[in-house]
Short mmCIF file of C-alpha atoms and ligand atoms in Angstrom, two decimals:
data_model
loop_
_atom_site.label_atom_id
_atom_site.label_comp_id
_atom_site.label_asym_id
_atom_site.label_seq_id
_atom_site.Cartn_x
_atom_site.Cartn_y
_atom_site.Cartn_z
CA MET D 1 37.74 1.25 34.43
CA ASN D 2 39.78 -1.06 36.66
CA ALA D 3 43.28 -1.89 35.31
CA ASP D 4 42.49 -5.61 35.59
CA GLU D 5 39.51 -5.37 33.26
CA PRO D 6 40.06 -6.19 29.61
CA ARG D 7 40.52 -3.04 27.52
CA ALA D 8 37.37 -2.03 25.74
CA CYS D 9 36.96 -2.93 22.10
CA THR D 10 34.69 0.00 21.30
CA GLY D 11 35.49 2.68 18.77
CA ALA D 12 36.24 6.35 19.38
CA PRO D 13 34.09 8.82 17.43
CA HIS D 14 37.11 10.51 15.80
CA TRP D 15 38.42 7.27 14.30
CA HIS D 16 38.35 6.81 10.53
CA PRO D 17 35.85 4.35 9.08
CA ASP D 18 38.67 1.88 8.29
CA THR D 19 39.54 1.77 11.99
CA LEU D 20 35.92 1.54 13.13
CA ALA D 21 35.41 -1.35 10.69
CA VAL D 22 37.98 -3.32 12.67
CA ARG D 23 37.41 -1.99 16.21
CA GLU D 24 33.78 -0.94 16.76
CA ALA D 25 31.82 -3.65 18.62
CA VAL D 26 30.42 -4.31 22.09
CA GLU D 27 32.85 -4.57 24.99
CA ARG D 28 35.05 -7.61 25.46
CA THR D 29 33.97 -10.17 28.05
CA ALA D 30 35.90 -10.87 31.25
CA TYR D 31 37.97 -13.43 29.30
CA GLY D 32 39.58 -10.69 27.19
CA GLU D 33 39.07 -12.52 23.88
CA HIS D 34 40.84 -10.77 20.99
CA SER D 35 38.36 -11.71 18.27
CA GLU D 36 34.75 -10.71 18.91
CA ALA D 37 32.83 -13.32 20.89
CA LEU D 38 30.05 -15.33 19.31
CA PHE D 39 27.07 -15.61 21.65
CA LEU D 40 25.10 -18.57 20.35
CA THR D 41 22.34 -18.52 22.91
CA SER D 42 18.60 -18.09 22.58
CA SER D 43 18.10 -16.49 26.01
CA PHE D 44 19.96 -14.86 28.89
CA VAL D 45 19.83 -15.73 32.58
CA GLN D 46 18.56 -12.87 34.76
CA PRO D 47 20.29 -12.08 38.06
CA SER D 48 17.01 -11.77 39.97
CA ALA D 49 13.25 -11.59 39.54
CA GLN D 50 13.41 -7.82 40.01
CA ALA D 51 16.17 -7.43 37.40
CA ALA D 52 14.12 -9.54 34.97
CA ALA D 53 11.08 -7.32 35.57
CA SER D 54 13.12 -4.12 35.06
CA ARG D 55 14.75 -5.44 31.89
CA PHE D 56 11.46 -6.59 30.39
CA ALA D 57 9.99 -3.17 31.17
CA GLY D 58 12.95 -1.52 29.44
CA GLU D 59 13.95 0.33 32.65
CA GLU D 60 17.30 -1.44 32.91
CA GLU D 61 19.84 -2.44 30.27
CA GLY D 62 20.43 -6.15 29.85
CA TYR D 63 20.07 -8.96 27.38
CA ILE D 64 16.84 -10.94 27.49
CA TYR D 65 16.16 -13.05 24.42
CA SER D 66 17.95 -13.26 21.08
CA ARG D 67 14.89 -12.48 18.96
CA PHE D 68 15.56 -8.83 19.76
CA SER D 69 18.75 -8.60 21.87
CA ASN D 70 22.05 -10.44 21.52
CA PRO D 71 25.61 -9.13 22.08
CA THR D 72 26.99 -10.52 18.78
CA VAL D 73 24.11 -9.03 16.82
CA ASP D 74 24.64 -5.78 18.75
CA SER D 75 28.31 -5.76 17.73
CA MET D 76 27.40 -6.17 14.07
CA GLU D 77 24.78 -3.41 14.36
CA ARG D 78 27.19 -1.01 16.06
CA ARG D 79 29.95 -1.63 13.56
CA LEU D 80 27.61 -1.12 10.59
CA ALA D 81 26.08 2.03 12.12
CA ALA D 82 29.59 3.41 12.68
CA LEU D 83 30.45 2.78 9.03
CA GLU D 84 27.20 4.27 7.70
CA GLY D 85 27.52 7.25 10.05
CA THR D 86 24.11 6.62 11.63
CA GLU D 87 23.18 6.63 15.32
CA ASP D 88 21.85 3.13 15.27
CA ALA D 89 21.20 -0.02 13.24
CA ILE D 90 19.11 -3.17 13.57
CA GLY D 91 20.05 -6.58 12.17
CA THR D 92 17.55 -8.72 10.25
CA ALA D 93 17.42 -12.26 8.89
CA SER D 94 18.05 -11.14 5.29
CA GLY D 95 18.14 -8.09 3.06
CA MET D 96 14.47 -8.60 2.23
CA GLY D 97 13.82 -8.96 5.98
CA ALA D 98 15.40 -5.51 6.41
CA ILE D 99 13.07 -3.95 3.84
CA LEU D 100 10.10 -5.80 5.34
CA LEU D 101 10.96 -4.53 8.84
CA LEU D 102 11.40 -0.99 7.54
CA LEU D 103 7.99 -0.95 5.84
CA PHE D 104 6.29 -2.84 8.66
CA GLY D 105 7.67 -0.52 11.33
CA LEU D 106 7.00 2.77 9.55
CA LEU D 107 3.81 2.43 7.51
CA LYS D 108 0.11 1.78 7.98
CA ALA D 109 -2.89 1.23 5.71
CA GLY D 110 -3.63 4.35 3.68
CA ASP D 111 0.03 5.40 3.40
CA HIS D 112 1.80 5.70 0.06
CA ILE D 113 5.34 4.86 -1.10
CA VAL D 114 7.19 6.24 -4.12
CA CYS D 115 9.82 3.79 -5.32
CA SER D 116 12.28 3.56 -8.19
CA GLN D 117 11.08 1.09 -10.84
CA SER D 118 14.66 -0.26 -11.10
CA VAL D 119 15.04 -1.60 -7.53
CA PHE D 120 15.66 -5.27 -6.70
CA GLY D 121 12.82 -7.43 -8.09
CA ALA D 122 11.76 -8.86 -4.72
CA THR D 123 11.54 -5.30 -3.34
CA ILE D 124 9.00 -4.39 -6.02
CA LYS D 125 7.01 -7.55 -5.26
CA LEU D 126 7.09 -6.84 -1.52
CA ILE D 127 5.98 -3.21 -1.85
CA ALA D 128 3.44 -3.53 -4.67
CA GLY D 129 2.18 -7.04 -3.86
CA GLU D 130 2.41 -7.83 -0.16
CA PHE D 131 2.01 -4.30 1.22
CA GLY D 132 -0.58 -3.51 -1.45
CA LYS D 133 -2.66 -6.33 0.05
CA PHE D 134 -2.69 -4.48 3.38
CA GLY D 135 -3.69 -1.13 1.93
CA VAL D 136 -0.32 0.56 1.46
CA ALA D 137 -0.35 2.19 -1.99
CA SER D 138 2.76 2.57 -4.15
CA SER D 139 3.96 4.31 -7.32
CA PHE D 140 7.01 3.24 -9.32
CA VAL D 141 8.99 5.86 -11.20
CA PRO D 142 12.07 5.94 -13.48
CA GLN D 143 15.26 5.91 -11.39
CA THR D 144 16.78 9.13 -12.73
CA ASP D 145 13.65 11.19 -13.59
CA LEU D 146 13.33 13.67 -10.71
CA ASP D 147 10.15 15.21 -12.13
CA ALA D 148 8.52 11.79 -12.12
CA TRP D 149 9.49 11.29 -8.43
CA LYS D 150 8.10 14.73 -7.63
CA GLY D 151 4.90 14.15 -9.61
CA ALA D 152 4.25 10.83 -7.86
CA ILE D 153 4.33 12.31 -4.35
CA ARG D 154 0.86 12.62 -2.77
CA PRO D 155 1.07 15.39 -0.16
CA GLY D 156 0.22 14.16 3.32
CA VAL D 157 -0.18 10.57 2.10
CA THR D 158 3.30 9.70 0.79
CA LYS D 159 5.37 8.67 3.82
CA LEU D 160 8.37 7.06 2.18
CA LEU D 161 10.60 7.39 -0.89
CA PHE D 162 12.64 4.26 -1.61
CA ALA D 163 15.66 4.08 -3.92
CA GLU D 164 18.60 1.84 -4.69
CA THR D 165 21.77 3.18 -6.31
CA PRO D 166 23.44 2.09 -8.51
CA THR D 167 20.79 -0.27 -9.86
CA ASN D 168 21.08 -3.83 -11.05
CA PRO D 169 21.97 -4.62 -13.84
CA LEU D 170 22.17 -1.27 -15.69
CA THR D 171 23.99 0.65 -12.91
CA GLU D 172 21.69 3.72 -13.11
CA VAL D 173 22.59 6.26 -10.43
CA CYS D 174 20.01 8.47 -8.70
CA ASP D 175 20.73 11.75 -6.93
CA ILE D 176 20.34 10.94 -3.22
CA ARG D 177 20.49 14.60 -2.15
CA ALA D 178 17.76 15.62 -4.59
CA LEU D 179 15.51 12.73 -3.49
CA ALA D 180 16.10 13.55 0.19
CA ASP D 181 15.07 17.15 -0.46
CA LEU D 182 11.91 15.99 -2.26
CA ALA D 183 11.05 13.60 0.57
CA HIS D 184 11.63 16.14 3.33
CA GLY D 185 9.67 18.82 1.45
CA ALA D 186 6.70 16.43 1.61
CA ASP D 187 7.26 15.40 5.26
CA ALA D 188 8.29 11.93 4.09
CA LEU D 189 11.42 9.85 4.71
CA LEU D 190 14.00 8.67 2.18
CA ALA D 191 15.32 5.11 2.46
CA VAL D 192 18.25 3.95 0.31
CA ASP D 193 19.24 0.35 -0.39
CA ASN D 194 23.05 0.64 -0.18
CA CYS D 195 23.79 -2.96 -1.05
CA PHE D 196 25.86 -2.31 -4.21
CA CYS D 197 28.30 0.30 -2.86
CA SER D 198 28.30 -0.52 0.85
CA PRO D 199 29.36 2.22 3.30
CA ALA D 200 32.97 1.74 2.18
CA LEU D 201 32.10 3.70 -0.99
CA GLN D 202 28.79 5.46 -0.31
CA ARG D 203 27.15 6.75 2.86
CA PRO D 204 23.61 7.80 1.91
CA VAL D 205 22.96 9.72 5.15
CA MET D 206 25.76 12.14 4.15
CA PHE D 207 23.45 13.17 1.30
CA GLY D 208 20.36 13.46 3.46
CA ALA D 209 18.88 9.94 3.39
CA ASP D 210 17.05 9.01 6.60
CA LEU D 211 17.39 5.25 6.47
CA VAL D 212 19.82 2.85 4.84
CA VAL D 213 18.98 -0.79 4.17
CA HIS D 214 21.45 -3.60 3.55
CA SER D 215 21.58 -7.11 2.34
CA GLY D 216 24.47 -8.28 4.51
CA THR D 217 24.46 -11.31 2.22
CA LYS D 218 26.31 -9.26 -0.38
CA TYR D 219 29.44 -7.15 0.21
CA LEU D 220 29.22 -6.84 4.03
CA ASP D 221 29.88 -10.58 4.31
CA GLY D 222 31.56 -10.43 0.93
CA GLN D 223 32.42 -14.10 0.69
CA GLY D 224 29.08 -15.69 -0.12
CA ARG D 225 28.60 -17.47 3.20
CA VAL D 226 25.47 -16.23 4.97
CA ILE D 227 22.10 -14.51 4.50
CA ALA D 228 21.79 -11.35 6.59
CA GLY D 229 20.36 -7.84 6.54
CA ALA D 230 20.14 -4.57 8.46
CA VAL D 231 18.48 -1.16 8.61
CA CYS D 232 20.48 1.90 9.73
CA GLY D 233 19.07 5.24 10.90
CA THR D 234 18.45 7.55 13.83
CA ARG D 235 17.91 6.11 17.31
CA ASP D 236 14.35 7.46 17.23
CA LEU D 237 13.50 5.47 14.12
CA ILE D 238 15.47 2.30 14.93
CA GLU D 239 14.73 1.98 18.66
CA GLY D 240 11.41 3.78 18.56
CA LYS D 241 9.78 2.20 15.51
CA LEU D 242 11.74 -0.76 14.16
CA LEU D 243 12.84 -2.51 17.37
CA PRO D 244 9.25 -2.86 18.69
CA ALA D 245 8.23 -4.21 15.27
CA GLN D 246 11.17 -6.65 15.35
CA ARG D 247 10.17 -7.81 18.82
CA SER D 248 6.71 -8.71 17.53
CA ALA D 249 7.65 -9.92 14.08
CA GLY D 250 10.89 -11.85 14.73
CA ILE D 251 12.65 -11.22 11.41
CA SER D 252 15.75 -11.67 13.54
CA LEU D 253 19.39 -12.05 12.55
CA SER D 254 21.04 -15.24 13.76
CA PRO D 255 24.03 -14.50 16.05
CA PHE D 256 26.18 -16.81 13.92
CA ASN D 257 25.35 -14.93 10.71
CA ALA D 258 25.85 -11.62 12.53
CA TRP D 259 29.31 -12.77 13.58
CA VAL D 260 30.27 -13.74 10.01
CA VAL D 261 29.13 -10.33 8.73
CA LEU D 262 30.85 -8.57 11.66
CA LYS D 263 34.17 -10.16 10.70
CA GLY D 264 33.48 -9.57 7.00
CA MET D 265 33.19 -5.84 7.63
CA GLU D 266 36.81 -5.74 8.84
CA THR D 267 37.99 -6.16 5.23
CA LEU D 268 35.05 -4.35 3.55
CA SER D 269 36.94 -1.22 2.57
CA LEU D 270 39.91 -3.13 1.13
CA ARG D 271 37.61 -5.43 -0.79
CA MET D 272 35.36 -2.69 -2.19
CA HIS D 273 38.31 -0.67 -3.45
CA GLU D 274 39.83 -3.73 -5.12
CA HIS D 275 36.46 -4.86 -6.56
CA SER D 276 36.07 -1.36 -8.03
CA ARG D 277 39.59 -1.20 -9.43
CA ARG D 278 39.19 -4.56 -11.15
CA ALA D 279 35.69 -3.71 -12.42
CA LEU D 280 36.98 -0.47 -13.98
CA LEU D 281 39.84 -2.31 -15.74
CA LEU D 282 37.37 -4.86 -17.08
CA ALA D 283 34.85 -2.18 -18.14
CA GLN D 284 37.56 -0.29 -20.04
CA TRP D 285 38.73 -3.48 -21.74
CA LEU D 286 35.15 -4.50 -22.65
CA GLN D 287 34.51 -1.07 -24.16
CA ALA D 288 37.36 -1.69 -26.62
CA GLN D 289 36.07 -5.09 -27.79
CA PRO D 290 34.48 -5.11 -31.28
CA ALA D 291 31.89 -7.72 -30.17
CA VAL D 292 30.62 -5.41 -27.39
CA ARG D 293 28.00 -2.78 -28.24
CA LYS D 294 27.78 -0.94 -24.92
CA VAL D 295 29.18 -1.14 -21.39
CA HIS D 296 27.21 0.08 -18.35
CA TYR D 297 29.53 1.05 -15.48
CA PRO D 298 29.42 4.23 -13.34
CA GLY D 299 33.23 4.44 -13.34
CA LEU D 300 33.31 5.01 -17.12
CA ILE D 301 33.24 8.58 -18.40
CA SER D 302 30.63 7.42 -20.94
CA HIS D 303 28.17 6.58 -18.11
CA PRO D 304 25.26 9.09 -18.18
CA GLN D 305 25.55 9.84 -14.43
CA HIS D 306 29.33 9.45 -14.19
CA ALA D 307 29.95 12.78 -12.39
CA LEU D 308 27.12 12.22 -9.89
CA ALA D 309 28.29 8.64 -9.26
CA MET D 310 31.85 9.77 -8.59
CA ALA D 311 30.61 12.42 -6.13
CA GLN D 312 28.30 10.00 -4.28
CA GLN D 313 30.52 6.92 -4.40
CA SER D 314 33.87 8.35 -3.21
CA GLY D 315 35.20 8.32 -6.77
CA HIS D 316 34.59 4.60 -7.33
CA GLY D 317 32.29 2.68 -9.66
CA GLY D 318 31.63 -0.38 -7.50
CA ALA D 319 31.92 -4.03 -8.43
CA VAL D 320 28.98 -4.53 -10.78
CA LEU D 321 28.94 -3.84 -14.52
CA SER D 322 26.91 -5.00 -17.47
CA PHE D 323 27.39 -4.99 -21.22
CA ASP D 324 25.48 -5.64 -24.44
CA VAL D 325 26.91 -7.89 -27.12
CA GLN D 326 26.64 -6.77 -30.76
CA ALA D 327 23.80 -8.51 -32.60
CA ALA D 328 21.35 -7.94 -35.47
CA THR D 329 18.23 -9.39 -33.80
CA PRO D 330 17.07 -10.18 -30.23
CA GLU D 331 17.35 -13.92 -31.05
CA GLN D 332 20.95 -13.55 -32.15
CA ALA D 333 21.69 -11.34 -29.14
CA ARG D 334 20.44 -14.01 -26.74
CA GLU D 335 22.38 -16.75 -28.55
CA ARG D 336 25.55 -14.69 -28.44
CA ALA D 337 25.14 -13.72 -24.78
CA PHE D 338 24.62 -17.41 -23.90
CA HIS D 339 27.76 -18.27 -25.91
CA VAL D 340 29.90 -15.75 -24.00
CA ILE D 341 28.53 -17.01 -20.66
CA ASP D 342 28.96 -20.69 -21.56
CA GLN D 343 32.55 -20.19 -22.72
CA THR D 344 33.64 -19.00 -19.27
CA ARG D 345 35.55 -21.41 -17.03
CA LEU D 346 36.37 -19.11 -14.12
CA CYS D 347 33.25 -16.93 -13.72
CA SER D 348 30.42 -18.59 -11.80
CA ILE D 349 27.09 -18.65 -13.65
CA THR D 350 24.85 -17.39 -10.86
CA ALA D 351 22.62 -14.40 -10.25
CA ASN D 352 24.22 -13.77 -6.86
CA LEU D 353 26.73 -10.97 -6.28
CA GLY D 354 28.84 -9.54 -3.49
CA ASP D 355 31.38 -12.34 -3.47
CA THR D 356 35.14 -12.63 -3.94
CA LYS D 357 34.24 -14.98 -6.82
CA THR D 358 33.24 -13.26 -10.07
CA THR D 359 29.68 -14.06 -11.13
CA ILE D 360 28.11 -13.81 -14.59
CA THR D 361 24.43 -13.82 -15.48
CA HIS D 362 21.95 -13.17 -18.29
CA PRO D 363 19.37 -10.85 -16.66
CA ALA D 364 16.72 -11.18 -19.43
CA SER D 365 16.30 -14.93 -18.76
CA THR D 366 16.99 -14.99 -15.00
CA SER D 367 16.46 -12.03 -12.64
CA HIS D 368 14.20 -10.28 -15.17
CA GLY D 369 12.83 -13.46 -16.80
CA ARG D 370 9.32 -13.01 -15.41
CA LEU D 371 8.79 -9.66 -17.17
CA SER D 372 7.11 -9.47 -20.57
CA GLU D 373 9.38 -8.60 -23.53
CA GLN D 374 7.75 -5.14 -23.59
CA GLN D 375 8.42 -4.53 -19.87
CA ARG D 376 11.99 -5.74 -20.35
CA GLN D 377 12.56 -3.34 -23.24
CA ALA D 378 11.12 -0.47 -21.20
CA ALA D 379 13.56 -1.37 -18.44
CA GLY D 380 16.44 -1.51 -20.95
CA ILE D 381 17.17 -5.20 -20.27
CA SER D 382 18.00 -6.48 -23.76
CA GLN D 383 18.54 -10.12 -24.79
CA GLY D 384 22.20 -9.35 -25.40
CA LEU D 385 22.84 -7.97 -21.90
CA ILE D 386 25.32 -9.76 -19.61
CA ARG D 387 25.88 -8.74 -15.98
CA ILE D 388 29.14 -9.29 -14.17
CA ALA D 389 29.80 -8.81 -10.46
CA VAL D 390 33.58 -8.55 -10.53
CA GLY D 391 35.30 -10.57 -7.82
CA LEU D 392 38.83 -10.55 -6.50
CA GLU D 393 40.48 -12.95 -8.95
CA HIS D 394 43.38 -11.51 -10.97
CA PRO D 395 41.96 -9.06 -13.56
CA ASP D 396 43.90 -10.75 -16.41
CA ASP D 397 42.23 -14.08 -15.65
CA ILE D 398 38.72 -12.56 -15.62
CA GLN D 399 39.46 -10.77 -18.89
CA ALA D 400 40.82 -13.94 -20.54
CA ASP D 401 37.70 -15.82 -19.40
CA LEU D 402 35.45 -13.36 -21.26
CA ALA D 403 37.78 -13.05 -24.26
CA ARG D 404 37.26 -16.76 -24.99
CA GLY D 405 33.57 -16.27 -25.81
CA LEU D 406 33.76 -12.73 -27.19
CA GLY D 407 36.51 -13.78 -29.61
CA THR D 408 34.56 -16.71 -31.05
CA LEU D 409 31.09 -15.21 -31.72
CA ARG D 410 29.47 -16.42 -34.91
C1 LIG Q 778 20.22 -9.27 -2.73
C2 LIG Q 778 19.59 -7.96 -2.60
C3 LIG Q 778 18.54 -7.74 -1.70
C4 LIG Q 778 17.94 -8.84 -0.88
O1 LIG Q 778 18.85 -9.38 0.03
P1 LIG Q 778 18.72 -10.86 0.64
O2 LIG Q 778 19.79 -10.89 1.68
O3 LIG Q 778 18.93 -11.81 -0.49
O4 LIG Q 778 17.35 -10.99 1.20
C5 LIG Q 778 18.02 -6.47 -1.60
N1 LIG Q 778 18.50 -5.46 -2.34
C6 LIG Q 778 19.52 -5.63 -3.22
C7 LIG Q 778 20.00 -4.47 -4.01
C8 LIG Q 778 20.09 -6.89 -3.39
O5 LIG Q 778 21.07 -7.05 -4.28
#
């Protein structure tokens, strides 16, 4: 490199994830901008007809068109891949777009997916409904029942295992290593939705997962500003299978949203550790409240997969917890849960999560409202269940906000 050129902004492989989160991106432009540049452009001018031909044929590197190549999106992809410890990543318009691209790029009619029954609701609808329509079969199994996962695999037909850990809202934790071994024993791939922990706490490929999907909308942005998504994995899978699918399908990430997520990742580790610390304090306090029947949080020793969660999640529980209020009947439970939610002044009543602002929701009537009462009970979503995605407000203020309702239950 010439001494006059701006110093590169790319990461070194030996750097710690905290450093890569701040430094890994594409090279600086000739202007030497300190913050990563935002390339809001739909297309790129080619130096010559021959260069255009070579770039379109994939024989020469160079940006062409932002549906599938953009420097800002590339920066976000490189930074996320560095954090997840994967060779490559591809940005998508949303978290659901990431799962759509993954399925679209890897599967064909006649293939079969085994999926946890506790994954994000839209994921179940996408796999069972939309892909079912095109002849991709699927089986849904209990998150933590390894025998059920094993039993659902159809040798030679099952191509993908799909899991999310911890789950929403009950924070059930699955054993990524065990699922990876099952998948690989059947010549299938394991994909993990790592939205809840983010790579700051959990890197699924370290436990054998082949692909990691993200809703960048959640903790990667972390401040509730944009919709974004990504898939991380080997270069073979990302460049070989998903990029061609992206080029045809156009589930593309906007450069602006990529830039917001890119900058969000700089503080990801700090935020996730603080979210987790505050969530643990709140979970411990909730556990001691007489009006609370049960608290679901992987950071609590009482959590059924506490040891596994601590091993997979760098010793942290994450930001999301849920709890059941004490009640004699489902009707009373719902009334009491509504009371606690309605008495808050600080917590935002919204089903979203992954924000600095604490959110509170009643899963049985919102995210899981379309299930029958029987399906809800099977899933463990009671009428008295409240989910909280703990933000970065002072822990005392969040606690006081919940104490108001919990202290005045009738
Ligand atoms: C929100 C979410 C998604 C979907 O992400 P969008 O960006 O809203 O499309 C997928 N998985 C999990 C676990 C989520 O929480």
